[in-house]
Tab-separated table of C-alpha atoms and ligand atoms in Angstrom:
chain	number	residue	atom	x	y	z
A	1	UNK	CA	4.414	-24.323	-19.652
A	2	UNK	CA	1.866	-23.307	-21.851
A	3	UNK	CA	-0.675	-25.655	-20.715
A	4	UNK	CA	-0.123	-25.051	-17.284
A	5	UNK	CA	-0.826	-21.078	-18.005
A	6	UNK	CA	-4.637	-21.371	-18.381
A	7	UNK	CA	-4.860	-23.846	-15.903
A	8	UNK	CA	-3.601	-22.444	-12.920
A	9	UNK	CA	-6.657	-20.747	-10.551
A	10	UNK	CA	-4.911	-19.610	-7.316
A	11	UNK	CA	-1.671	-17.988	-7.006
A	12	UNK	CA	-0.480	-17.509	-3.413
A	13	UNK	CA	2.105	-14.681	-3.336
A	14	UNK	CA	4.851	-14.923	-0.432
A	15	UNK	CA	7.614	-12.401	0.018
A	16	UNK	CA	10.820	-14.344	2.314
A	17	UNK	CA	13.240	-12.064	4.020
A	18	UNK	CA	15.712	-14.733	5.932
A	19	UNK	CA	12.819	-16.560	7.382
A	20	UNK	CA	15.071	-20.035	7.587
A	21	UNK	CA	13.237	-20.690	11.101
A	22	UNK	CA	9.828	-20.549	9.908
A	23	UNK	CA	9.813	-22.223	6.846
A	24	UNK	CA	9.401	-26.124	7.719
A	25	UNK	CA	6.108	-25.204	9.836
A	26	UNK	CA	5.068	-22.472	6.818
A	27	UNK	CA	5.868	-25.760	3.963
A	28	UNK	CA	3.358	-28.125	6.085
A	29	UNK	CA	0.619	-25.765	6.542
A	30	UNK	CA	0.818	-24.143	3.364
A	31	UNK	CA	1.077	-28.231	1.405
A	32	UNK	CA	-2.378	-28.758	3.282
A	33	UNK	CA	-4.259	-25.748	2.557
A	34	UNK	CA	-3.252	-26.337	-1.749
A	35	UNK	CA	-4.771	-29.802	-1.253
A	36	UNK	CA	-7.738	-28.290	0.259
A	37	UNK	CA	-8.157	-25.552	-2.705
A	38	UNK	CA	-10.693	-26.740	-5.447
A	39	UNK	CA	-8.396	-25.357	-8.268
A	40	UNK	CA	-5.141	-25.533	-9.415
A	41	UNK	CA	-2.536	-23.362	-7.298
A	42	UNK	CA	0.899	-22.068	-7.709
A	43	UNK	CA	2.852	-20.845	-4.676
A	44	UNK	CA	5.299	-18.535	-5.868
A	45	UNK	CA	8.006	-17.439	-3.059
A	46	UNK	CA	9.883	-14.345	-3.636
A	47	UNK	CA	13.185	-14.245	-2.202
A	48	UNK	CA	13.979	-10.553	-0.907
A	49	UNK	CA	17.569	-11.161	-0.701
A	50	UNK	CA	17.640	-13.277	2.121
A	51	UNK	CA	21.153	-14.263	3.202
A	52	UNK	CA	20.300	-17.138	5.251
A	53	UNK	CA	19.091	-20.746	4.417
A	54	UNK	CA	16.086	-19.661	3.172
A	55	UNK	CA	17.074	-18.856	-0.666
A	56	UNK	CA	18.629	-22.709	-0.423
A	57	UNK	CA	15.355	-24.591	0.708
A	58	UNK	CA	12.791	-21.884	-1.377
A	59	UNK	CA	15.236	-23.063	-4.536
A	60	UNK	CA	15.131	-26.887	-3.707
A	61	UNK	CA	11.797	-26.564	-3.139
A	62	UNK	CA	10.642	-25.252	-6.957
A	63	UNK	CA	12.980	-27.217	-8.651
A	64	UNK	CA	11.069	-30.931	-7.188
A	65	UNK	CA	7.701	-29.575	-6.686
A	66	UNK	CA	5.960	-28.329	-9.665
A	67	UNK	CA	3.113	-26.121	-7.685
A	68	UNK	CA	5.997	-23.946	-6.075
A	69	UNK	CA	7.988	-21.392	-7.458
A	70	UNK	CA	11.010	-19.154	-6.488
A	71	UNK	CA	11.437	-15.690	-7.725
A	72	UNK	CA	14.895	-14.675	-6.031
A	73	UNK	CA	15.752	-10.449	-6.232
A	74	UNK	CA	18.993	-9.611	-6.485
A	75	UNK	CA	19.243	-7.712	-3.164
A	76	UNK	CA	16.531	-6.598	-0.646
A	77	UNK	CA	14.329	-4.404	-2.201
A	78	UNK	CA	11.548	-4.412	0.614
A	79	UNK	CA	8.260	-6.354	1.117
A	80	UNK	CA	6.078	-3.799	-1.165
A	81	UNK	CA	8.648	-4.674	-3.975
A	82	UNK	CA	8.662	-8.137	-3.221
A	83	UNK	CA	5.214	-8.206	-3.191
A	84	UNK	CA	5.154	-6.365	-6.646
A	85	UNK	CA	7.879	-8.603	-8.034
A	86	UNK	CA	5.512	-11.562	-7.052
A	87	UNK	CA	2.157	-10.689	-8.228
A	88	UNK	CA	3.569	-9.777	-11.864
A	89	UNK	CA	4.709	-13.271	-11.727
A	90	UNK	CA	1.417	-14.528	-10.834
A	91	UNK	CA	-0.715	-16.757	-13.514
A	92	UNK	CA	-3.555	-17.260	-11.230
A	93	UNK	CA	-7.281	-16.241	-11.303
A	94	UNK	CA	-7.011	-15.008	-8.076
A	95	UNK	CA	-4.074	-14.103	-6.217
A	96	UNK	CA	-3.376	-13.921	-2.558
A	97	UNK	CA	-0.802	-12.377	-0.801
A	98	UNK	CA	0.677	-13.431	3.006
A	99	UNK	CA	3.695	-13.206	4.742
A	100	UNK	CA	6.033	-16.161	5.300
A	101	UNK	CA	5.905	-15.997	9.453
A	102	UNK	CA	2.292	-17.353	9.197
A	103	UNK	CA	1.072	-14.430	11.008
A	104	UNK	CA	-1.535	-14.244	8.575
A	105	UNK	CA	-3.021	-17.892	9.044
A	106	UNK	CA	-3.016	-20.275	5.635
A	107	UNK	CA	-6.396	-21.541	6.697
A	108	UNK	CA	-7.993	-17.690	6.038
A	109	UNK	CA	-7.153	-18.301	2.337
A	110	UNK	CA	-9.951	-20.621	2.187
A	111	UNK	CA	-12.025	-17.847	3.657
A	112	UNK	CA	-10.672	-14.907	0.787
A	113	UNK	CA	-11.629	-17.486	-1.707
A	114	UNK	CA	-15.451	-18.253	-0.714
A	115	UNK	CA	-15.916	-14.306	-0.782
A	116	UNK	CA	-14.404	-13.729	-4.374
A	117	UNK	CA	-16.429	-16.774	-5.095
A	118	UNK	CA	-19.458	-14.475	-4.337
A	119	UNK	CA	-18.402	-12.099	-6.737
A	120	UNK	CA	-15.828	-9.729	-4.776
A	121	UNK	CA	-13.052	-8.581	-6.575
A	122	UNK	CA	-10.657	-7.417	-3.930
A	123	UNK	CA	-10.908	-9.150	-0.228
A	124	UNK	CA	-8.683	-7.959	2.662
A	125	UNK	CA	-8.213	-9.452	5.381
A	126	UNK	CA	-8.945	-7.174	8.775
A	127	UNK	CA	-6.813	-8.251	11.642
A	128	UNK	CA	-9.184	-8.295	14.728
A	129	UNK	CA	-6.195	-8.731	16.882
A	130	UNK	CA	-2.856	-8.588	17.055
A	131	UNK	CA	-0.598	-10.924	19.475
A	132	UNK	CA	2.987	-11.057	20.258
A	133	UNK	CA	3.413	-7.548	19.382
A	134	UNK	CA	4.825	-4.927	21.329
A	135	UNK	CA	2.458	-2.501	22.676
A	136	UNK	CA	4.492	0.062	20.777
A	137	UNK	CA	4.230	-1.463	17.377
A	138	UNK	CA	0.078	-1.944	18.208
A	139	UNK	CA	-0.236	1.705	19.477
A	140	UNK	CA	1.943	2.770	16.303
A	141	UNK	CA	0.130	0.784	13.307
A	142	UNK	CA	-3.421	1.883	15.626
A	143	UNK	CA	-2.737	5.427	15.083
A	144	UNK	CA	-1.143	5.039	11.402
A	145	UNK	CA	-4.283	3.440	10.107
A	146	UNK	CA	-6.697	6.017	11.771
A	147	UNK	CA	-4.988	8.817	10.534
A	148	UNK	CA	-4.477	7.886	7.246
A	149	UNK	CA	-7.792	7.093	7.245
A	150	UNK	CA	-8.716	10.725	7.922
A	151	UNK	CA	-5.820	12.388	5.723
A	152	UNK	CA	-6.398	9.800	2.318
A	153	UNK	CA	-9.194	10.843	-0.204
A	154	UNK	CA	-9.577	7.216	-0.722
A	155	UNK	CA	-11.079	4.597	1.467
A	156	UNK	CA	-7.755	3.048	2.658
A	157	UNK	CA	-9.038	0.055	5.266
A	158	UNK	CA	-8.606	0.191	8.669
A	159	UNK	CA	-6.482	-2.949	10.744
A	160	UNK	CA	-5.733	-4.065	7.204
A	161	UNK	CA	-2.415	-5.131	5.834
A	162	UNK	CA	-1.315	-6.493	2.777
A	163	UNK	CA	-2.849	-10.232	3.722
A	164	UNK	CA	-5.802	-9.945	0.822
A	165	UNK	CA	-6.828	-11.478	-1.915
A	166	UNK	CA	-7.401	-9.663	-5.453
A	167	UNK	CA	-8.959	-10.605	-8.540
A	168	UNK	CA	-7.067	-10.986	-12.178
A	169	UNK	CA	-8.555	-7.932	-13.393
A	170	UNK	CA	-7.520	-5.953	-10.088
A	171	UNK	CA	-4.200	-7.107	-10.629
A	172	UNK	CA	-3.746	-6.005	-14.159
A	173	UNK	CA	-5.045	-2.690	-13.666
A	174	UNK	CA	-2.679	-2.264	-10.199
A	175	UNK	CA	0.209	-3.158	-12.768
A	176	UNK	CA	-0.662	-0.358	-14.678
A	177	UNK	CA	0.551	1.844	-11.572
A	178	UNK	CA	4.367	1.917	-11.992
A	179	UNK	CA	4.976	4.542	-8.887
A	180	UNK	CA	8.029	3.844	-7.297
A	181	UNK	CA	7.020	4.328	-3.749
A	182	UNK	CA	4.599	2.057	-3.460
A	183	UNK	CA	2.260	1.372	-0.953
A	184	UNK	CA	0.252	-1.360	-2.131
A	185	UNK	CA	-2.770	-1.456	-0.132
A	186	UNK	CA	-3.212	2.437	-0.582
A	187	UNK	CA	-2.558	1.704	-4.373
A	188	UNK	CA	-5.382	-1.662	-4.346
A	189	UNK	CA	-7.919	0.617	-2.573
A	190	UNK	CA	-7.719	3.380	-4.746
A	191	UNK	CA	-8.378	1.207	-7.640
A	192	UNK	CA	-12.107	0.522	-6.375
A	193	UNK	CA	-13.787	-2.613	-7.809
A	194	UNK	CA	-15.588	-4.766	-5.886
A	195	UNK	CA	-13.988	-4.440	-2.258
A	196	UNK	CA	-15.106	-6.650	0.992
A	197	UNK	CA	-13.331	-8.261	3.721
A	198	UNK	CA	-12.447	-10.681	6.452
A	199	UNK	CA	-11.787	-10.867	10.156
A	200	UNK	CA	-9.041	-12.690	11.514
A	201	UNK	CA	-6.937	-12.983	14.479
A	202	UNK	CA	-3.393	-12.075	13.662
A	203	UNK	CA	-0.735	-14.808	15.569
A	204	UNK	CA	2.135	-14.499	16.677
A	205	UNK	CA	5.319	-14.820	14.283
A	206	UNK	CA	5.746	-18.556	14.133
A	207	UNK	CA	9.282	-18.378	14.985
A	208	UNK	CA	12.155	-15.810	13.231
A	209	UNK	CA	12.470	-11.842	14.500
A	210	UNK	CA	10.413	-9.245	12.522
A	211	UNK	CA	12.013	-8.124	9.820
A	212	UNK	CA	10.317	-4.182	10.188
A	213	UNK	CA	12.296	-2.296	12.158
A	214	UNK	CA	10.559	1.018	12.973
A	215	UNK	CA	13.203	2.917	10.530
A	216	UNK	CA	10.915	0.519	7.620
A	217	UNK	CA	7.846	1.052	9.339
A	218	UNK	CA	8.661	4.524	8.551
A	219	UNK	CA	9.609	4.914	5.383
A	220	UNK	CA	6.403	2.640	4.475
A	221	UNK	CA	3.940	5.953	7.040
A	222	UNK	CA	5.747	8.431	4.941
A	223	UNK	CA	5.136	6.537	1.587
A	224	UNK	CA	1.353	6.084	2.609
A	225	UNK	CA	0.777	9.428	3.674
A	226	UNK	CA	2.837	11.075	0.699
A	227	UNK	CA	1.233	9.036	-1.739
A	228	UNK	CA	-2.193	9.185	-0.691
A	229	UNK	CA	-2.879	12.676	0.617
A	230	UNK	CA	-1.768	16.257	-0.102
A	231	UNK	CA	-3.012	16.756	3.396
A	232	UNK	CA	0.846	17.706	4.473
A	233	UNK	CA	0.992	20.112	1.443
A	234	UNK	CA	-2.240	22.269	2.287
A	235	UNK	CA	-0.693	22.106	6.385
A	236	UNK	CA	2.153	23.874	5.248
A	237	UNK	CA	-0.140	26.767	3.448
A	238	UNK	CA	-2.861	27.069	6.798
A	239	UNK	CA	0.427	26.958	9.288
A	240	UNK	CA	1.757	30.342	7.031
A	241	UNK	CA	-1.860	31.729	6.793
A	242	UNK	CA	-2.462	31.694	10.498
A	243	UNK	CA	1.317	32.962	11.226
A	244	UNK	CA	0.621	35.623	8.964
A	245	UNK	CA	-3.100	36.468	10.480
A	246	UNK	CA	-1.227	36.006	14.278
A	247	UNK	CA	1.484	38.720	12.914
A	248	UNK	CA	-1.181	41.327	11.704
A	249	UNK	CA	-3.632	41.008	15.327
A	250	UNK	CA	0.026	41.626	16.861
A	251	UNK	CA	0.413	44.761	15.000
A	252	UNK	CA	-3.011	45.462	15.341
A	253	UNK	CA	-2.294	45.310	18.854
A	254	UNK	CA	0.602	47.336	18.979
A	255	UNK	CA	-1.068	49.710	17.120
A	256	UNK	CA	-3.544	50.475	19.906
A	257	UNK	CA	-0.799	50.646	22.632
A	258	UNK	CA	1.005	52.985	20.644
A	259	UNK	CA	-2.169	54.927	20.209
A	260	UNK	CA	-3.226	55.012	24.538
A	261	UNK	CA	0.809	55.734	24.953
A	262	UNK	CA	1.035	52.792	26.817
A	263	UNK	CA	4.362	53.299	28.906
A	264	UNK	CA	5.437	49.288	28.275
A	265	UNK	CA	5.732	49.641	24.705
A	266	UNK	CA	9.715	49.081	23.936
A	267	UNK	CA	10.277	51.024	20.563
A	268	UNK	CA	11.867	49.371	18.163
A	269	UNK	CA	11.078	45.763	19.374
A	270	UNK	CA	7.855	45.619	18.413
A	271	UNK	CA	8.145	46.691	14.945
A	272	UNK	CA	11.393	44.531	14.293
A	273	UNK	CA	8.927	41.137	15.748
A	274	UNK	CA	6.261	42.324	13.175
A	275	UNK	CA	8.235	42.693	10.542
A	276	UNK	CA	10.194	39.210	11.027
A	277	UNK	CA	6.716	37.074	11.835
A	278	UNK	CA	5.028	39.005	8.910
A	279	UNK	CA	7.614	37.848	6.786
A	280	UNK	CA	7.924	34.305	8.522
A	281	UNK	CA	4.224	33.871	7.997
A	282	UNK	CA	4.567	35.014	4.155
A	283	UNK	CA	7.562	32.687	3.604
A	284	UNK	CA	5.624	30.080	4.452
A	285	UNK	CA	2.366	30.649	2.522
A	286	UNK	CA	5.050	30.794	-0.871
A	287	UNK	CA	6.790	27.731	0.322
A	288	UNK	CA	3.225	26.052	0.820
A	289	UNK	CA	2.060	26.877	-2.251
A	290	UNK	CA	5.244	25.629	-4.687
A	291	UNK	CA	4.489	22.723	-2.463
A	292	UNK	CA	1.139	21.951	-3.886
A	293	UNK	CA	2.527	22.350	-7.272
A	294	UNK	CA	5.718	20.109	-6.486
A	295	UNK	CA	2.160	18.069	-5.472
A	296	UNK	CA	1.228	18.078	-8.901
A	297	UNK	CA	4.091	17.610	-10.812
A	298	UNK	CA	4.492	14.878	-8.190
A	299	UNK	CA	1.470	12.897	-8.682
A	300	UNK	CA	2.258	13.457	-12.703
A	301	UNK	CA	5.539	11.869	-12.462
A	302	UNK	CA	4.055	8.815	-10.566
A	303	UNK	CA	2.309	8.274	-14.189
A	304	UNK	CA	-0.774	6.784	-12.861
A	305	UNK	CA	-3.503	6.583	-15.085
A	306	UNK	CA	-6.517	8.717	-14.939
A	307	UNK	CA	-9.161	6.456	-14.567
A	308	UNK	CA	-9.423	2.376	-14.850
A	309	UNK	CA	-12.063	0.659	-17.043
A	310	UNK	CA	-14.001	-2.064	-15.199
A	311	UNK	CA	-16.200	-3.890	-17.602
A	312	UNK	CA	-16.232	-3.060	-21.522
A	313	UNK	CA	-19.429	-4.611	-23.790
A	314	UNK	CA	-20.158	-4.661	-27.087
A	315	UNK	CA	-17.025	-2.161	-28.269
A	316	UNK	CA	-15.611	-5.394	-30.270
A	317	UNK	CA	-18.448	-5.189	-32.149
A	318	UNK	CA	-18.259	-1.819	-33.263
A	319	UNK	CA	-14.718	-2.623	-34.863
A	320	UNK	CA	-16.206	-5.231	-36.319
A	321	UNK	CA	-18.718	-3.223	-38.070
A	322	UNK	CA	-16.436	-0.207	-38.981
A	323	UNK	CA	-13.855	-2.501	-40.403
A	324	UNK	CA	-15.209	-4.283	-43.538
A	325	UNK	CA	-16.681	-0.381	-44.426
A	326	UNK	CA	-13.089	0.728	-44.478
A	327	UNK	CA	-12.791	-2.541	-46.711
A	328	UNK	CA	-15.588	-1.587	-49.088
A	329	UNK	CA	-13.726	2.397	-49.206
A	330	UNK	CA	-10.894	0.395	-50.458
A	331	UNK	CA	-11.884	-1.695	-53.157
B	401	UDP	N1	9.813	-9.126	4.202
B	401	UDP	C1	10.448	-8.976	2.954
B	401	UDP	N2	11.372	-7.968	2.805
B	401	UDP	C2	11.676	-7.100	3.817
B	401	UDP	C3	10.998	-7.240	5.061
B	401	UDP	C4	10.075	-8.254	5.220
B	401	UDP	O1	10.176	-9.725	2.029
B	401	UDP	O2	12.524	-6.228	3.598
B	401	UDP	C5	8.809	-10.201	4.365
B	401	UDP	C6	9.018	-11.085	5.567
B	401	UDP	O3	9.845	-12.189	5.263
B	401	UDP	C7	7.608	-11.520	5.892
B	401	UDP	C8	6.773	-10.329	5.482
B	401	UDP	O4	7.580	-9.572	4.575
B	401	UDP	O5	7.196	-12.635	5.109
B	401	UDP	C9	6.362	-9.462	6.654
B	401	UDP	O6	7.496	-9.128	7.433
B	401	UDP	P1	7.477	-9.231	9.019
B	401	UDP	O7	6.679	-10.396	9.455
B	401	UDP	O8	8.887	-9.191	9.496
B	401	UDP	O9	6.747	-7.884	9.397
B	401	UDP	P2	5.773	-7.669	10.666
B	401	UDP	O10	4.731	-8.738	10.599
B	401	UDP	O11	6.632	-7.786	11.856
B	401	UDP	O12	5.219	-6.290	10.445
B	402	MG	MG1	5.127	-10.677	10.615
C-alpha cells in the first residue's frame, strides 16, 4: 500500500447514486481511457447509498481489480458529499471528478490532463451543450449560472459543473474548507490558483433517470447563492430603505393635501397607512441589518481560512538557520 501511494498520478473521482443501468457501458469506457493515461490511475467510486445493484458490482469490482476502488457512505448524503468523501480519498497528482451516467465524456479526461500538463492547476470543463435535457432543467441551470455569476464576489464559471480536474495542491487547500453546505465548484473557484478550461458537449445520460430532482437542484441554488454572496442580505436592507423613503414621499404628500384642503383626504386613513408603512419599512431595515451580522457570524462559523498560501521558498531555510543558534543559547 505504501508503494502504491507515491506512485499513483491520476485519481478519477466518481460519485454512484443507483446507477445499476449505466455501469457496464461506464466500466468499458472508463477501462480504455486508464490504458490510454501515461501514469498510474486509481478510479475510486463512491457509493452514495445506492440501493440497487450498483453497491454489488462497484464492490466486486475493487476487490479483483487493483486500479479501482469503492468508498461506500452509509446513506445518501448527496453528490457534493460524495464528491468530498471521494477526493479526500484520492492519492493522485491530479484528480478528476465526473459523474457515473457518462454525461461528462471519459475521453475529455485526456483533454483536463494535457492542460494541467501546461501548468494549470484547476481545469473545468464548460459544457457547450446540453442534450437530453428538458428545456426546463436548461432554462433553470442557464439562469442559475448567470445570476450567480452577477451576485458571487468570486469568479464562479459559467456552463460549468463539477466535471474538472484539480491539482494536489488545490485539493489540499479545498480540504482545508470544512463548511457543511458545500458547493464545491463555488468553494474550487474561490480558492484561485491557476484556473483554465475546456469545452465539451454534454450527452445524454447513458441510460438510468437523473438522480436531481428540482427539490436537490434547489437546495444545491440556495447553497450557492448563500454561500457565495451576501447579495440576499444587503436586498433585505435596500427593500426596507426604499419602503421607508416610499412611506415618507407618502406623508410628504399628504402633507400638501392637507395643506390645499383637498376635499378627498379621508382623516384618519392616511395617518394610520403612514404610520404602519413607516414602521413596515423600519422593521425591515433592523431585520436587514441583524441579517448581515447573522452574515458574519455565518461566514465565521463556516471556519474557512483567511487566505491560502500558494508557493512557499526558502522559509525551511530560515529554521534551519535559527535552530542550531537556539542550540549554541543552550550549551
Ligand atoms: N449522485 C450522487 N448522489 C445523489 C445524486 C446524484 O452521488 O444524491 C451522482 C449520480 O449517480 C451521478 C452524478 O451524481 O453520477 C450526477 O447526477 P445526475 O446525473 O443524476 O445529475 P444530472 O446530470 O441529471 O444533473
Ligand atoms: Mg447526469
Amino acid at each position: 500500500m505504501a508503494a502504491n501511494f507515491r506512485s499513483i498520478r491520476y485519481s478519477l473521482v466518481i460519485p454512484v447514486f443507483n446507477e445499476e443501468a449505466v455501469l457496464p457501458i461506464l466500466l468499458r469506457r472508463l477501462e480504455l481511457v486508464l490504458s490510454r493515461l501515461d501514469g498510474p490511475a486509481e478510479a475510486i467510486f463512491v457509493d452514495d447509498g445506492s440501493s440497487d445493484s450498483s453497491s454489488i458490482v462497484l464492490r466486486a469490482l475493487a476487490t479483483r481489480d487493483p486500479r479501482f476502488r469503492y468508498i461506500g457512505l452509509s446513506r445518501n448524503f448527496g453528490h457534493q458529499v460524495a464528491i468530498t468523501a471521494g477526493m479526500d480519498a484520492a492519492q493522485g497528482e491530479a484528480i478528476i471528478v465526473m459523474d457515473a451516467d457518462l454525461q461528462d465524456p471519459p475521453e475529455v479526461i485526456e483533454q483536463l490532463i494535457a492542460k494541467w500538463q501546461e501548468g494549470n492547476d484547476v481545469v473545468h470543463a464548460r459544457r457547450l451543450s446540453r442534450d437530453g435535457e428538458s428545456r426546463f432543467k436548461r432554462a433553470t441551470a442557464h439562469l442559475f449560472y448567470r445570476i450567480l455569476g452577477r451576485m458571487s464576489s468570486v469568479g464562479i464559471p459559467a456552463d460549468v459543473g463539477d466535471f474538472r480536474l484539480i491539482d494536489r495542491k488545490v485539493l489540499d487547500a479545498l480540504r482545508q474548507m470544512p463548511e457543511q453546505d458545500r458547493f464545491v465548484r463555488g468553494m474550487i473557484a474561490w480558492l484561485g490558483f491557476r484556473q483554465t478550461e475546456v469545452a465539451f458537449h454534454r450527452l445524454e445520460r447513458a441510460a438510468g433517470e437523473t438522480k436531481y430532482p428540482l427539490f436537490k437542484m434547489v437546495r444545491l441554488a440556495m447553497n450557492a447563492a448563500l454561500g457565495f454572496s451576501d447579495l440576499p442580505l444587503r436586498l433585505a436592507v435596500w427593500c426596507g430603505l426604499t419602503v421607508s423613503g416610499l412611506a415618507l414621499l407618502y406623508g410628504g404628500w399628504v402633507i400638501l393635501m392637507w395643506l390645499s384642503n383637498d376635499p378627498h383626504l379621508v382623516t384618519g386613513w392616511s395617518s394610520t397607512i403612514l404610520v404602519v408603512s413607516l414602521l413596515c419599512g423600519f422593521n425591515m431595515v433592523m431585520t436587514g441589518i441583524v441579517g448581515l451580522y447573522v452574515g458574519r457570524i455565518h461566514a465565521e462559523v463556516k471556519r474557512r481560512p483567511l487566505y491560502v498560501v500558494q508557493t512557499q521558498i526558502g522559509f525551511d531555510r530560515n529554521e534551519a538557520m535559527t535552530a542550531p543558534a537556539i542550540h549554541a543559547v543552550n550549551e
